[in-house]
PDB file of C-alpha atoms in Angstrom:
ATOM      1  CA  MET A  11      34.773  -1.381   3.715  1.00  0.00           C
ATOM      2  CA  ASP A  12      34.050   1.649   1.561  1.00  0.00           C
ATOM      3  CA  LYS A  13      32.876   1.040  -1.968  1.00  0.00           C
ATOM      4  CA  ARG A  14      32.818   3.209  -5.031  1.00  0.00           C
ATOM      5  CA  VAL A  15      31.509   2.653  -8.530  1.00  0.00           C
ATOM      6  CA  LYS A  16      33.376   3.614 -11.689  1.00  0.00           C
ATOM      7  CA  PHE A  17      31.402   3.808 -14.998  1.00  0.00           C
ATOM      8  CA  ASP A  18      30.869   5.395 -18.335  1.00  0.00           C
ATOM      9  CA  PHE A  19      27.449   6.647 -19.428  1.00  0.00           C
ATOM     10  CA  GLU A  20      25.466   7.854 -22.502  1.00  0.00           C
ATOM     11  CA  LEU A  21      22.333   9.951 -22.192  1.00  0.00           C
ATOM     12  CA  TYR A  22      20.124  10.534 -25.211  1.00  0.00           C
ATOM     13  CA  PHE A  23      17.550  13.516 -25.120  1.00  0.00           C
ATOM     14  CA  THR A  24      13.984  12.965 -26.465  1.00  0.00           C
ATOM     15  CA  ASN A  25      14.293  16.233 -28.455  1.00  0.00           C
ATOM     16  CA  GLY A  26      17.635  15.270 -29.978  1.00  0.00           C
ATOM     17  CA  GLY A  27      21.146  15.342 -28.967  1.00  0.00           C
ATOM     18  CA  SER A  28      23.131  13.348 -26.358  1.00  0.00           C
ATOM     19  CA  ILE A  29      25.812  13.675 -23.654  1.00  0.00           C
ATOM     20  CA  LYS A  30      28.495  11.176 -22.650  1.00  0.00           C
ATOM     21  CA  GLY A  31      30.821  10.739 -19.741  1.00  0.00           C
ATOM     22  CA  GLU A  32      33.801   8.517 -19.114  1.00  0.00           C
ATOM     23  CA  ASP A  33      35.452   7.080 -16.054  1.00  0.00           C
ATOM     24  CA  PHE A  34      32.987   8.578 -13.530  1.00  0.00           C
ATOM     25  CA  ARG A  35      33.456   7.611  -9.841  1.00  0.00           C
ATOM     26  CA  LEU A  36      30.805   7.901  -7.118  1.00  0.00           C
ATOM     27  CA  ASP A  37      30.554   6.645  -3.568  1.00  0.00           C
ATOM     28  CA  ILE A  38      27.953   3.942  -2.820  1.00  0.00           C
ATOM     29  CA  ALA A  39      26.518   2.769   0.468  1.00  0.00           C
ATOM     30  CA  GLY A  40      26.206  -0.994  -0.250  1.00  0.00           C
ATOM     31  CA  ASP A  41      28.197  -3.523  -2.279  1.00  0.00           C
ATOM     32  CA  ASP A  42      26.564  -2.793  -5.597  1.00  0.00           C
ATOM     33  CA  ILE A  43      24.213  -0.352  -7.443  1.00  0.00           C
ATOM     34  CA  SER A  44      21.835  -0.849 -10.353  1.00  0.00           C
ATOM     35  CA  ASP A  45      22.362   0.836 -13.790  1.00  0.00           C
ATOM     36  CA  LYS A  46      19.026   2.555 -13.339  1.00  0.00           C
ATOM     37  CA  GLU A  47      19.927   4.101  -9.984  1.00  0.00           C
ATOM     38  CA  LEU A  48      23.165   5.406 -11.523  1.00  0.00           C
ATOM     39  CA  ALA A  49      21.389   6.821 -14.505  1.00  0.00           C
ATOM     40  CA  ASP A  50      18.701   8.412 -12.376  1.00  0.00           C
ATOM     41  CA  TYR A  51      21.409   9.958 -10.149  1.00  0.00           C
ATOM     42  CA  ILE A  52      23.423  11.433 -12.989  1.00  0.00           C
ATOM     43  CA  ILE A  53      20.280  12.902 -14.706  1.00  0.00           C
ATOM     44  CA  LYS A  54      19.042  14.486 -11.320  1.00  0.00           C
ATOM     45  CA  ASP A  55      22.589  15.702 -10.248  1.00  0.00           C
ATOM     46  CA  LEU A  56      23.224  17.353 -13.659  1.00  0.00           C
ATOM     47  CA  ARG A  57      19.733  18.761 -13.721  1.00  0.00           C
ATOM     48  CA  LEU A  58      18.937  17.407 -17.125  1.00  0.00           C
ATOM     49  CA  LEU A  59      15.635  17.487 -18.698  1.00  0.00           C
ATOM     50  CA  MET A  60      13.993  15.470 -21.545  1.00  0.00           C
ATOM     51  CA  VAL A  61      16.321  12.457 -21.072  1.00  0.00           C
ATOM     52  CA  GLY A  62      15.104   9.375 -22.841  1.00  0.00           C
ATOM     53  CA  ARG A  63      17.438   6.413 -23.162  1.00  0.00           C
ATOM     54  CA  ALA A  64      20.129   6.154 -20.592  1.00  0.00           C
ATOM     55  CA  ILE A  65      23.004   3.650 -21.026  1.00  0.00           C
ATOM     56  CA  ILE A  66      25.626   2.701 -18.272  1.00  0.00           C
ATOM     57  CA  LEU A  67      28.714   1.109 -19.568  1.00  0.00           C
ATOM     58  CA  ASN A  68      31.921  -0.569 -18.133  1.00  0.00           C
ATOM     59  CA  LYS A  69      30.543  -0.388 -14.540  1.00  0.00           C
ATOM     60  CA  GLU A  70      33.079  -1.584 -12.002  1.00  0.00           C
ATOM     61  CA  ILE A  71      32.831  -1.653  -8.100  1.00  0.00           C
ATOM     62  CA  LEU A  72      36.001  -0.465  -6.388  1.00  0.00           C
ATOM     63  CA  VAL A  73      37.156  -0.554  -2.818  1.00  0.00           C
ATOM     64  CA  GLU A  74      38.163   2.993  -2.152  1.00  0.00           C
ATOM     65  CA  PRO A  75      37.644   5.501   0.742  1.00  0.00           C
ATOM     66  CA  HIS A  76      34.470   7.531   0.499  1.00  0.00           C
ATOM     67  CA  LYS A  77      34.971  11.221  -0.406  1.00  0.00           C
ATOM     68  CA  ARG A  78      31.319  12.154   0.177  1.00  0.00           C
ATOM     69  CA  LYS A  79      27.981  10.894   1.211  1.00  0.00           C
ATOM     70  CA  PRO A  80      27.014   7.622  -0.741  1.00  0.00           C
ATOM     71  CA  ILE A  81      24.461   8.442  -3.576  1.00  0.00           C
ATOM     72  CA  ASP A  82      22.242   5.527  -2.554  1.00  0.00           C
ATOM     73  CA  GLN A  83      22.116   6.128   1.260  1.00  0.00           C
ATOM     74  CA  SER A  84      18.698   5.463   2.382  1.00  0.00           C
ATOM     75  CA  LYS A  85      18.339   8.585   4.447  1.00  0.00           C
ATOM     76  CA  GLY A  86      16.077  11.029   2.687  1.00  0.00           C
ATOM     77  CA  LYS A  87      14.114   8.482   0.788  1.00  0.00           C
ATOM     78  CA  GLU A  88      10.455   7.787   1.057  1.00  0.00           C
ATOM     79  CA  LEU A  89       9.534   4.387   2.616  1.00  0.00           C
ATOM     80  CA  LEU A  90       6.500   2.437   1.452  1.00  0.00           C
ATOM     81  CA  VAL A  91       4.841   0.023   3.844  1.00  0.00           C
ATOM     82  CA  ASP A  92       2.579  -2.544   2.520  1.00  0.00           C
ATOM     83  CA  LEU A  93      -0.537  -2.969   4.787  1.00  0.00           C
ATOM     84  CA  SER A  94      -2.404  -5.576   2.824  1.00  0.00           C
ATOM     85  CA  HIS A  95      -2.729  -9.253   3.146  1.00  0.00           C
ATOM     86  CA  THR A  96      -1.945 -11.498   0.256  1.00  0.00           C
ATOM     87  CA  ILE A  97      -4.991 -13.016  -1.592  1.00  0.00           C
ATOM     88  CA  GLU A  98      -4.417 -16.595  -2.652  1.00  0.00           C
ATOM     89  CA  ASN A  99      -6.569 -19.452  -4.036  1.00  0.00           C
ATOM     90  CA  GLY A 100      -8.820 -20.789  -1.322  1.00  0.00           C
ATOM     91  CA  LEU A 101      -8.295 -17.936   1.206  1.00  0.00           C
ATOM     92  CA  VAL A 102     -11.177 -17.488   3.641  1.00  0.00           C
ATOM     93  CA  THR A 103     -11.554 -13.859   4.666  1.00  0.00           C
ATOM     94  CA  TYR A 104     -15.074 -13.976   6.145  1.00  0.00           C
ATOM     95  CA  LYS A 105     -16.709 -17.299   7.238  1.00  0.00           C
ATOM     96  CA  GLY A 106     -19.810 -17.989   5.192  1.00  0.00           C
ATOM     97  CA  LEU A 107     -18.477 -16.242   2.059  1.00  0.00           C
ATOM     98  CA  PRO A 108     -16.807 -18.253  -0.643  1.00  0.00           C
ATOM     99  CA  ALA A 109     -13.101 -18.305  -0.924  1.00  0.00           C
ATOM    100  CA  PRO A 110     -11.571 -16.953  -4.199  1.00  0.00           C
ATOM    101  CA  ILE A 111     -10.799 -19.215  -7.035  1.00  0.00           C
ATOM    102  CA  ILE A 112      -7.572 -18.102  -8.853  1.00  0.00           C
ATOM    103  CA  CYS A 113      -6.546 -20.147 -11.840  1.00  0.00           C
ATOM    104  CA  ASP A 114      -5.604 -19.990 -15.581  1.00  0.00           C
ATOM    105  CA  TYR A 115      -8.052 -18.915 -18.142  1.00  0.00           C
ATOM    106  CA  LEU A 116      -5.283 -19.517 -20.716  1.00  0.00           C
ATOM    107  CA  SER A 117      -2.131 -21.334 -19.532  1.00  0.00           C
ATOM    108  CA  ARG A 118       1.390 -20.629 -20.866  1.00  0.00           C
ATOM    109  CA  ALA A 119       1.349 -24.153 -22.406  1.00  0.00           C
ATOM    110  CA  ASP A 120      -1.997 -23.675 -24.226  1.00  0.00           C
ATOM    111  CA  SER A 121      -0.939 -20.135 -25.286  1.00  0.00           C
ATOM    112  CA  LYS A 122       1.949 -21.616 -27.439  1.00  0.00           C
ATOM    113  CA  GLN A 123      -0.613 -22.453 -30.181  1.00  0.00           C
ATOM    114  CA  TYR A 124      -1.411 -18.787 -30.713  1.00  0.00           C
ATOM    115  CA  TYR A 125       1.935 -17.276 -30.848  1.00  0.00           C
ATOM    116  CA  ALA A 126       5.437 -17.682 -32.536  1.00  0.00           C
ATOM    117  CA  GLU A 127       7.880 -20.159 -31.175  1.00  0.00           C
ATOM    118  CA  GLY A 128       9.403 -18.931 -27.942  1.00  0.00           C
ATOM    119  CA  THR A 129       6.506 -16.514 -27.108  1.00  0.00           C
ATOM    120  CA  GLU A 130       3.968 -17.541 -24.501  1.00  0.00           C
ATOM    121  CA  PHE A 131       1.584 -15.812 -22.032  1.00  0.00           C
ATOM    122  CA  GLN A 132      -0.607 -16.436 -19.055  1.00  0.00           C
ATOM    123  CA  ILE A 133      -4.206 -15.032 -18.674  1.00  0.00           C
ATOM    124  CA  GLY A 134      -5.591 -15.591 -15.268  1.00  0.00           C
ATOM    125  CA  LYS A 135      -9.166 -16.090 -14.139  1.00  0.00           C
ATOM    126  CA  ILE A 136     -10.411 -14.984 -10.666  1.00  0.00           C
ATOM    127  CA  GLU A 137     -13.798 -15.700  -9.152  1.00  0.00           C
ATOM    128  CA  MET A 138     -14.399 -14.201  -5.761  1.00  0.00           C
ATOM    129  CA  VAL A 139     -16.792 -12.040  -3.695  1.00  0.00           C
ATOM    130  CA  THR A 140     -15.744  -8.467  -3.311  1.00  0.00           C
ATOM    131  CA  ASN A 141     -15.168  -8.887   0.496  1.00  0.00           C
ATOM    132  CA  THR A 142     -11.861 -10.709   0.035  1.00  0.00           C
ATOM    133  CA  GLY A 143      -8.455  -9.901   1.647  1.00  0.00           C
ATOM    134  CA  THR A 144      -7.850  -6.374   2.584  1.00  0.00           C
ATOM    135  CA  TYR A 145     -10.724  -4.369   1.272  1.00  0.00           C
ATOM    136  CA  ILE A 146     -12.305  -0.978   1.211  1.00  0.00           C
ATOM    137  CA  ASP A 147     -15.981  -0.266   1.910  1.00  0.00           C
ATOM    138  CA  CYS A 148     -17.707   2.672   0.123  1.00  0.00           C
ATOM    139  CA  PRO A 149     -21.259   3.979   0.946  1.00  0.00           C
ATOM    140  CA  PHE A 150     -22.968   1.709  -1.667  1.00  0.00           C
ATOM    141  CA  HIS A 151     -21.929  -1.349   0.441  1.00  0.00           C
ATOM    142  CA  ARG A 152     -24.477  -0.202   2.993  1.00  0.00           C
ATOM    143  CA  TYR A 153     -26.752   2.131   1.216  1.00  0.00           C
ATOM    144  CA  GLU A 154     -28.506   1.625  -2.078  1.00  0.00           C
ATOM    145  CA  THR A 155     -28.149   5.327  -3.056  1.00  0.00           C
ATOM    146  CA  GLY A 156     -24.646   5.738  -1.634  1.00  0.00           C
ATOM    147  CA  LYS A 157     -21.629   6.271  -3.901  1.00  0.00           C
ATOM    148  CA  ASP A 158     -20.195   3.039  -5.387  1.00  0.00           C
ATOM    149  CA  LEU A 159     -16.571   2.494  -6.284  1.00  0.00           C
ATOM    150  CA  SER A 160     -16.823   4.376  -9.522  1.00  0.00           C
ATOM    151  CA  GLU A 161     -18.281   7.401  -7.937  1.00  0.00           C
ATOM    152  CA  VAL A 162     -15.973   7.956  -5.098  1.00  0.00           C
ATOM    153  CA  GLU A 163     -13.289  10.550  -5.919  1.00  0.00           C
ATOM    154  CA  LEU A 164      -9.620   9.560  -6.050  1.00  0.00           C
ATOM    155  CA  GLU A 165      -8.810  12.119  -3.300  1.00  0.00           C
ATOM    156  CA  ALA A 166     -10.985  10.086  -0.920  1.00  0.00           C
ATOM    157  CA  PHE A 167      -8.533   7.178  -0.768  1.00  0.00           C
ATOM    158  CA  THR A 168      -5.256   8.493  -1.946  1.00  0.00           C
ATOM    159  CA  ASP A 169      -2.314  10.045   0.025  1.00  0.00           C
ATOM    160  CA  LEU A 170      -4.424  10.759   3.008  1.00  0.00           C
ATOM    161  CA  GLU A 171      -2.720  12.350   6.068  1.00  0.00           C
ATOM    162  CA  ALA A 172      -2.987   9.576   8.513  1.00  0.00           C
ATOM    163  CA  VAL A 173      -2.673   8.536  12.227  1.00  0.00           C
ATOM    164  CA  VAL A 174      -2.248   5.245  13.985  1.00  0.00           C
ATOM    165  CA  ILE A 175      -4.182   4.746  17.311  1.00  0.00           C
ATOM    166  CA  ARG A 176      -2.966   1.660  19.159  1.00  0.00           C
ATOM    167  CA  VAL A 177      -5.495  -0.298  21.164  1.00  0.00           C
ATOM    168  CA  PRO A 178      -3.955  -3.771  21.825  1.00  0.00           C
ATOM    169  CA  HIS A 179      -6.465  -6.617  21.762  1.00  0.00           C
ATOM    170  CA  SER A 180      -4.726  -8.009  24.766  1.00  0.00           C
ATOM    171  CA  GLN A 181      -6.127  -5.083  26.764  1.00  0.00           C
ATOM    172  CA  THR A 182      -9.605  -4.750  25.350  1.00  0.00           C
ATOM    173  CA  LEU A 183     -11.654  -5.894  22.337  1.00  0.00           C
ATOM    174  CA  GLU A 184     -14.080  -2.946  22.593  1.00  0.00           C
ATOM    175  CA  ILE A 185     -12.691   0.312  21.165  1.00  0.00           C
ATOM    176  CA  THR A 186     -14.680   3.204  22.509  1.00  0.00           C
ATOM    177  CA  GLU A 187     -14.643   7.009  22.139  1.00  0.00           C
ATOM    178  CA  GLU A 188     -12.184   7.288  25.081  1.00  0.00           C
ATOM    179  CA  HIS A 189      -9.570   5.371  23.197  1.00  0.00           C
ATOM    180  CA  LEU A 190      -9.755   7.964  20.475  1.00  0.00           C
ATOM    181  CA  LEU A 191      -9.295  11.164  22.524  1.00  0.00           C
ATOM    182  CA  SER A 192      -6.227  13.339  22.437  1.00  0.00           C
ATOM    183  CA  TYR A 193      -5.287  12.535  18.865  1.00  0.00           C
ATOM    184  CA  GLU A 194      -5.136  14.804  15.904  1.00  0.00           C
ATOM    185  CA  ILE A 195      -7.714  13.140  13.667  1.00  0.00           C
ATOM    186  CA  ARG A 196      -9.797  15.690  11.802  1.00  0.00           C
ATOM    187  CA  ASN A 197      -9.612  15.364   8.036  1.00  0.00           C
ATOM    188  CA  ARG A 198      -7.215  12.349   8.471  1.00  0.00           C
ATOM    189  CA  ALA A 199      -7.403   8.631   7.877  1.00  0.00           C
ATOM    190  CA  VAL A 200      -7.539   6.963  11.319  1.00  0.00           C
ATOM    191  CA  LEU A 201      -6.040   3.476  11.481  1.00  0.00           C
ATOM    192  CA  ILE A 202      -6.732   1.379  14.451  1.00  0.00           C
ATOM    193  CA  HIS A 203      -3.904  -0.950  15.442  1.00  0.00           C
ATOM    194  CA  THR A 204      -5.069  -3.861  17.612  1.00  0.00           C
ATOM    195  CA  GLY A 205      -2.537  -6.480  16.561  1.00  0.00           C
ATOM    196  CA  TRP A 206      -5.329  -8.857  15.606  1.00  0.00           C
ATOM    197  CA  ASP A 207      -3.663  -9.440  12.169  1.00  0.00           C
ATOM    198  CA  ALA A 208      -1.335 -11.828  13.997  1.00  0.00           C
ATOM    199  CA  HIS A 209      -4.248 -14.364  13.877  1.00  0.00           C
ATOM    200  CA  TRP A 210      -4.890 -13.894  10.012  1.00  0.00           C
ATOM    201  CA  ASN A 211      -5.944 -17.089   8.278  1.00  0.00           C
ATOM    202  CA  THR A 212      -6.513 -18.993  11.510  1.00  0.00           C
ATOM    203  CA  GLU A 213      -9.761 -20.078  13.277  1.00  0.00           C
ATOM    204  CA  LYS A 214      -9.105 -17.558  16.006  1.00  0.00           C
ATOM    205  CA  TYR A 215      -9.256 -14.584  13.553  1.00  0.00           C
ATOM    206  CA  TYR A 216     -12.995 -14.918  12.924  1.00  0.00           C
ATOM    207  CA  GLU A 217     -14.379 -14.935  16.433  1.00  0.00           C
ATOM    208  CA  ASN A 218     -14.278 -12.579  19.403  1.00  0.00           C
ATOM    209  CA  HIS A 219     -12.242  -9.876  17.386  1.00  0.00           C
ATOM    210  CA  PRO A 220     -11.693  -6.228  18.242  1.00  0.00           C
ATOM    211  CA  TYR A 221     -14.270  -3.654  17.085  1.00  0.00           C
ATOM    212  CA  LEU A 222     -15.423  -0.116  17.314  1.00  0.00           C
ATOM    213  CA  THR A 223     -18.492   0.813  19.312  1.00  0.00           C
ATOM    214  CA  GLU A 224     -21.388   2.905  18.023  1.00  0.00           C
ATOM    215  CA  GLY A 225     -20.146   5.911  20.244  1.00  0.00           C
ATOM    216  CA  ALA A 226     -16.658   5.575  18.802  1.00  0.00           C
ATOM    217  CA  ALA A 227     -18.086   5.720  15.287  1.00  0.00           C
ATOM    218  CA  GLN A 228     -20.090   8.650  16.091  1.00  0.00           C
ATOM    219  CA  TYR A 229     -17.124  10.438  17.645  1.00  0.00           C
ATOM    220  CA  LEU A 230     -15.169   9.852  14.435  1.00  0.00           C
ATOM    221  CA  LYS A 231     -17.970  11.212  12.264  1.00  0.00           C
ATOM    222  CA  ASP A 232     -18.343  14.340  14.421  1.00  0.00           C
ATOM    223  CA  CYS A 233     -14.536  14.853  14.139  1.00  0.00           C
ATOM    224  CA  SER A 234     -14.918  14.718  10.242  1.00  0.00           C
ATOM    225  CA  VAL A 235     -12.302  11.991   9.723  1.00  0.00           C
ATOM    226  CA  LYS A 236     -11.921  10.867   5.993  1.00  0.00           C
ATOM    227  CA  LEU A 237     -11.301   7.166   6.406  1.00  0.00           C
ATOM    228  CA  VAL A 238     -11.209   4.533   9.273  1.00  0.00           C
ATOM    229  CA  GLY A 239      -9.161   1.368   9.073  1.00  0.00           C
ATOM    230  CA  ILE A 240      -8.734  -1.518  11.291  1.00  0.00           C
ATOM    231  CA  ASP A 241      -6.508  -4.727  11.378  1.00  0.00           C
ATOM    232  CA  SER A 242      -9.320  -6.845  12.579  1.00  0.00           C
ATOM    233  CA  HIS A 243     -11.968  -9.204  11.091  1.00  0.00           C
ATOM    234  CA  ASN A 244     -14.646  -6.447  11.115  1.00  0.00           C
ATOM    235  CA  ILE A 245     -14.929  -2.813  12.246  1.00  0.00           C
ATOM    236  CA  ASP A 246     -18.232  -3.768  13.887  1.00  0.00           C
ATOM    237  CA  CYS A 247     -19.114  -6.235  16.579  1.00  0.00           C
ATOM    238  CA  THR A 248     -20.403  -9.299  14.647  1.00  0.00           C
ATOM    239  CA  ALA A 249     -22.099 -10.950  17.799  1.00  0.00           C
ATOM    240  CA  GLY A 250     -25.424  -9.386  16.656  1.00  0.00           C
ATOM    241  CA  LYS A 251     -27.070  -8.490  13.327  1.00  0.00           C
ATOM    242  CA  THR A 252     -26.746  -4.749  13.497  1.00  0.00           C
ATOM    243  CA  ARG A 253     -23.754  -2.877  12.068  1.00  0.00           C
ATOM    244  CA  PRO A 254     -23.818   0.678  13.593  1.00  0.00           C
ATOM    245  CA  VAL A 255     -20.331   1.513  12.765  1.00  0.00           C
ATOM    246  CA  HIS A 256     -20.750   0.758   8.971  1.00  0.00           C
ATOM    247  CA  SER A 257     -24.024   2.510   9.197  1.00  0.00           C
ATOM    248  CA  ILE A 258     -22.717   5.721  10.792  1.00  0.00           C
ATOM    249  CA  LEU A 259     -19.421   6.000   8.845  1.00  0.00           C
ATOM    250  CA  LEU A 260     -20.616   5.118   5.366  1.00  0.00           C
ATOM    251  CA  GLY A 261     -23.662   7.208   5.807  1.00  0.00           C
ATOM    252  CA  ALA A 262     -21.347  10.106   6.379  1.00  0.00           C
ATOM    253  CA  GLU A 263     -19.187   9.042   3.349  1.00  0.00           C
ATOM    254  CA  ILE A 264     -16.419   8.073   5.533  1.00  0.00           C
ATOM    255  CA  LEU A 265     -14.544   5.068   3.967  1.00  0.00           C
ATOM    256  CA  ILE A 266     -13.695   1.926   5.747  1.00  0.00           C
ATOM    257  CA  VAL A 267     -10.872  -0.362   5.249  1.00  0.00           C
ATOM    258  CA  GLU A 268     -10.780  -3.794   7.040  1.00  0.00           C
ATOM    259  CA  HIS A 269      -8.302  -6.523   7.262  1.00  0.00           C
ATOM    260  CA  LEU A 270      -5.205  -4.362   7.494  1.00  0.00           C
ATOM    261  CA  CYS A 271      -1.894  -5.586   8.616  1.00  0.00           C
ATOM    262  CA  ASN A 272       1.656  -4.365   9.530  1.00  0.00           C
ATOM    263  CA  LEU A 273       0.336  -1.330  11.392  1.00  0.00           C
ATOM    264  CA  ASN A 274       3.057  -2.068  13.945  1.00  0.00           C
ATOM    265  CA  LEU A 275       5.567  -0.975  11.457  1.00  0.00           C
ATOM    266  CA  LEU A 276       4.169   2.500  11.290  1.00  0.00           C
ATOM    267  CA  PRO A 277       4.877   5.657  13.520  1.00  0.00           C
ATOM    268  CA  GLU A 278       1.965   7.336  15.216  1.00  0.00           C
ATOM    269  CA  ASP A 279       1.845   9.970  12.499  1.00  0.00           C
ATOM    270  CA  GLY A 280       3.945  11.599   9.769  1.00  0.00           C
ATOM    271  CA  PHE A 281       2.817   9.371   6.943  1.00  0.00           C
ATOM    272  CA  THR A 282       0.158   9.264   4.302  1.00  0.00           C
ATOM    273  CA  PHE A 283      -2.332   6.345   3.555  1.00  0.00           C
ATOM    274  CA  SER A 284      -3.746   5.072   0.249  1.00  0.00           C
ATOM    275  CA  ALA A 285      -6.113   2.268  -0.403  1.00  0.00           C
ATOM    276  CA  ILE A 286      -7.159   2.412  -4.134  1.00  0.00           C
ATOM    277  CA  PRO A 287      -9.746   0.008  -5.602  1.00  0.00           C
ATOM    278  CA  PRO A 288     -10.587  -0.528  -9.313  1.00  0.00           C
ATOM    279  CA  LYS A 289     -13.228   1.778 -10.791  1.00  0.00           C
ATOM    280  CA  PHE A 290     -16.277  -0.645 -10.740  1.00  0.00           C
ATOM    281  CA  LYS A 291     -19.842   0.501 -11.182  1.00  0.00           C
ATOM    282  CA  GLY A 292     -22.442  -1.171  -8.974  1.00  0.00           C
ATOM    283  CA  ALA A 293     -20.001  -2.391  -6.360  1.00  0.00           C
ATOM    284  CA  GLY A 294     -19.373  -0.896  -2.957  1.00  0.00           C
ATOM    285  CA  THR A 295     -16.547  -3.109  -1.673  1.00  0.00           C
ATOM    286  CA  PHE A 296     -13.308  -4.398  -3.307  1.00  0.00           C
ATOM    287  CA  PRO A 297      -9.795  -5.580  -2.252  1.00  0.00           C
ATOM    288  CA  VAL A 298      -7.157  -2.882  -2.207  1.00  0.00           C
ATOM    289  CA  ARG A 299      -3.390  -2.659  -2.047  1.00  0.00           C
ATOM    290  CA  ALA A 300      -3.297  -0.596   1.106  1.00  0.00           C
ATOM    291  CA  MET A 301      -0.008   1.206   1.727  1.00  0.00           C
ATOM    292  CA  ALA A 302       1.605   3.895   4.017  1.00  0.00           C
ATOM    293  CA  LYS A 303       4.123   6.348   2.634  1.00  0.00           C
ATOM    294  CA  LEU A 304       6.468   7.638   5.193  1.00  0.00           C
ATOM    295  CA  LYS A 305       7.776  11.090   4.685  1.00  0.00           C
ATOM    296  CA  LYS A 306      11.314  11.910   3.824  1.00  0.00           C
ATOM    297  CA  ILE A 307      13.824  12.335   6.524  1.00  0.00           C
ATOM    298  CA  ASN A 308      16.123  15.289   5.806  1.00  0.00           C
TER     299      ASN A 308
END
């Protein structure tokens, strides 16, 4: 059934003055719409600038025929896809490395002694190695003189044009240069989708995992990619003690993101990739909230 929203509004400008409206009616796509969405739409539709406080009053959802396209229809909006695993207390990301300890430094109950009645806070404490969850590797992780997290420019891991290359682990664990041919990868983030994230937090995840070969890493370097990500336990083969993929890519200042997930939700291209870590000095690896931003569909 078609739904419409009827409401009043008051908009106050940061440089003085206000504007008010009564008994507005707009078509909506779902059964309800938030006050913020209504306010944002009115401000944008009226092309208003310097709006501060916005108040929606007397909101009422009506069952009425639509007269135009609903204001909250999803078409045309950007879609964000979370590509990171959740980090929780006791999570094992890499066997042999300690799991994170996530606990209270100051609990809500203990905080009550410091604040007025009815006011309480929690301050958390986290102890972990930097290779935890979905994380990014910078050159300092491999090379003593390489850039650490604080020295890598924001442009290196923010809103990168990206491409997904699908190499199912059921077909091969060894990802070679041949798997990377016929893709537009220069100056892009290259995300390798193997489907191995389905084994996350299980014993199978840690052994016999998909990886890139040395030749594949050299090809990516020669193509001047900006970043390489994979949804596997390691971008290198861990059967031996060498790590040629890390050495080649990080030596060329090509960042690496390991332990991605949800790459199956992405198209082959037409999106940007971000994986931003905190600005730590003296660290070359740290967990990130990796994400893809799918472009607007007009």
